[in-house]
Amino acid sequence: DEFISSPPRKTVRFGGTLMDILLKYQKGETTDFELLKHQLSDPDIKDAQIINWLHEFRSAVVYLTKELEQLVNILLRLPWLRRSREVVEEYLGFLGNLVSAQTVHLRPCLRMIVSQFVPPRVTIREDDVDISDSDDDDENVSENFNTCHRALQTVARYVPSTPQFLMPILVENFPFINKSERTLECYVHNLLRVTVYLPTLRLQILELIIEKLLKLDVSTPQQEIEDAEEAANNSGSEEKSTEEGLFDMEEDEERKGNKAVSCSSERMAHPLAERLDILMTILFSYIKDVCHVDGKLDINNTKDLYRDLVSVFDKLILPTHASCHVQYFMFYICSFKLGLAEAFLDHLWKKLRDPNNPSVIRQTAGTYIGSFLARAKFIPVVTVKASLDLLVNWLHKYIESQDTGANSYCDVALHGPFYSTCQAVFYTLIFRHKQLLDGNLRKGLSYLQSLNFERIVMCQLNPLKICIPSVVNLFAAITRKYQLVFCYTIIERNNRQFIPVVRTGTGGDLVQTCTNPLDSFFPFDPYILKRSKKTIDPFYQFWEELSAEDLENLKKPIKRGASEDEDDDFLKGETPQNDGVVGIAPNSYESNTLNSGSPLDCYVPYP
């Protein structure tokens, strides 16, 4: 009150009052107007001067029409954020007056606020190349962001239509992925803060963020990330061995060094993976904070966020092939409550069985069901059984409908959703068979026999020929062990029927065969981003080692002309990278080769 009632401090200025200057400008006298613009543009302008001018502008906003857009833009460029509290409060009051009296300036005001969502830019030049980026050492950056959000809330309070004008500006200002991690981190964090006080924008903001994350994800294949980590580890160990014994460090210095090492060990070697890791950590934290109030799960908040995330999943994730990490936002929110996981499975199931959906979407829904059932530790056996019942019953009905038709032969183009569902069932059984049989072996075996795998495997559509060989071989070993169905005769016959493709290149002829006709992948394969991984791991089902007996069961059928080295790689769980196509020798059809897009981590570990 004392500040508002006190008269503005006297400052050095030129020209008359603001009203006089504006009236003269309207009459064509521009000298004082140009002087005014010059004073406002002065980089050394003092706090008292800014307050004095803003106080006058607040009383004259009615004159700041479209014709004075240039003057308004100068006012919007004033360095108000890093000033005293008095300047900040006066500027927020000016913004409120301006947008309420002259909505024509709403967009420039919003652009100015959103431009402050990243740390200030510092100019850096190396060899005449501008490599300027954010100033990561600004101590007041968090306080500045708080002020920006106050400004945005002030504008939204005076202009109810702010959200529809704000969203295109948020999209337009999203930093490029080659900007620093800090710039991307701050912008995404501030976007998510906007959803708290402008909830109508939440779905669109989540779409924007996840779309950008998805571009990062598909730009960094898992193999590239692993290669970068391996190269970094090798170079790190070489440096360590070189420096060993050269310095006798004090105990406190050692402690500092260890702390720095542990911090740097969380960094991803691949630069894009590092950005993705940081942004996924922010997204997971946001999901947790929205769904929990005072440490307890808020059901209504969680349901609302789940609906938004499912909508984004359908629009962006489901049509995207072979993303590795971004889809885990659904995995994470489903871990909060079993009802959410069951709702997600039901949602995918409806996508799969609906014949009006494109075949590729139905196939992808099938891979998500299989991967989710196999990897989500929070899904109990009773839910796994209920899901298997739905999937297997649908498979049997599909076989019945095709048995007498003209299309009852093996063809991915005709029966893609069927093969995808078969693979989902096989994959789920591989991961969950021990739990299904746990407790009461007789009852468990009776349940598995009731699924009638024999009919599925023996049908004319021949799913064992289409599904990924790694899944087929493990499924065959498990079903043989429990005498559910004997798959090896069909596998042998399929191997003999594979038609090799001869491709001529500069190195000569190469005989190849496709080992992944479905072009399928496992969306919940192991998560490898170091920071955000800590959020997922507690809910994640890792592959458990098979017993020596299981290994023996696998060893015999998989050796079909493969060399000893190839067989060893397979048994040790190493995945050959082959981009879906593998070179083979004539009459030697190696069916145990894993596809690079869908590696079973530690597929058959060596005991």
CSV table of N, CA and C in Angstrom, one decimal, residues 318-319 321 357-367 416-417 420 518:
chain,number,residue,atom,x,y,z
A,318,LEU,N,0.9,-45.5,-30.9
A,318,LEU,CA,0.4,-46.7,-31.6
A,318,LEU,C,0.8,-46.8,-33.1
A,319,PRO,N,0.7,-45.6,-33.8
A,319,PRO,CA,1.1,-45.7,-35.2
A,319,PRO,C,2.6,-45.6,-35.5
A,321,HIS,N,6.3,-47.1,-35.4
A,321,HIS,CA,6.9,-48.4,-35.3
A,321,HIS,C,8.3,-48.3,-34.6
A,357,ASN,N,-10.4,-51.3,-37.9
A,357,ASN,CA,-9.1,-50.6,-37.7
A,357,ASN,C,-8.1,-51.1,-38.8
A,358,PRO,N,-7.2,-50.3,-39.2
A,358,PRO,CA,-6.2,-50.8,-40.1
A,358,PRO,C,-5.4,-52.0,-39.6
A,359,SER,N,-5.0,-52.9,-40.4
A,359,SER,CA,-4.3,-54.1,-40.0
A,359,SER,C,-3.1,-53.8,-39.2
A,360,VAL,N,-2.3,-52.8,-39.6
A,360,VAL,CA,-1.1,-52.5,-38.9
A,360,VAL,C,-1.3,-52.0,-37.5
A,361,ILE,N,-2.4,-51.3,-37.3
A,361,ILE,CA,-2.8,-50.8,-35.9
A,361,ILE,C,-3.2,-52.0,-35.1
A,362,ARG,N,-3.9,-53.0,-35.7
A,362,ARG,CA,-4.4,-54.2,-34.9
A,362,ARG,C,-3.2,-55.0,-34.5
A,363,GLN,N,-2.2,-55.1,-35.5
A,363,GLN,CA,-1.0,-55.9,-35.2
A,363,GLN,C,-0.2,-55.3,-34.0
A,364,THR,N,-0.1,-54.0,-34.1
A,364,THR,CA,0.7,-53.3,-33.1
A,364,THR,C,0.0,-53.4,-31.7
A,365,ALA,N,-1.3,-53.3,-31.7
A,365,ALA,CA,-2.0,-53.5,-30.5
A,365,ALA,C,-1.8,-54.9,-29.9
A,366,GLY,N,-1.7,-55.9,-30.8
A,366,GLY,CA,-1.3,-57.2,-30.3
A,366,GLY,C,0.0,-57.3,-29.7
A,367,THR,N,1.0,-56.6,-30.3
A,367,THR,CA,2.4,-56.7,-29.7
A,367,THR,C,2.4,-56.0,-28.4
A,416,GLY,N,-2.5,-60.7,-40.7
A,416,GLY,CA,-1.5,-60.1,-39.8
A,416,GLY,C,-2.0,-60.0,-38.4
A,417,PRO,N,-3.2,-59.6,-38.1
A,417,PRO,CA,-3.6,-59.5,-36.7
A,417,PRO,C,-3.6,-60.9,-36.0
A,420,SER,N,0.0,-61.7,-35.1
A,420,SER,CA,0.4,-60.8,-34.0
A,420,SER,C,-0.1,-61.3,-32.7
A,518,LEU,N,6.5,-60.4,-39.9
A,518,LEU,CA,5.5,-59.5,-39.3
A,518,LEU,C,6.1,-58.1,-39.1
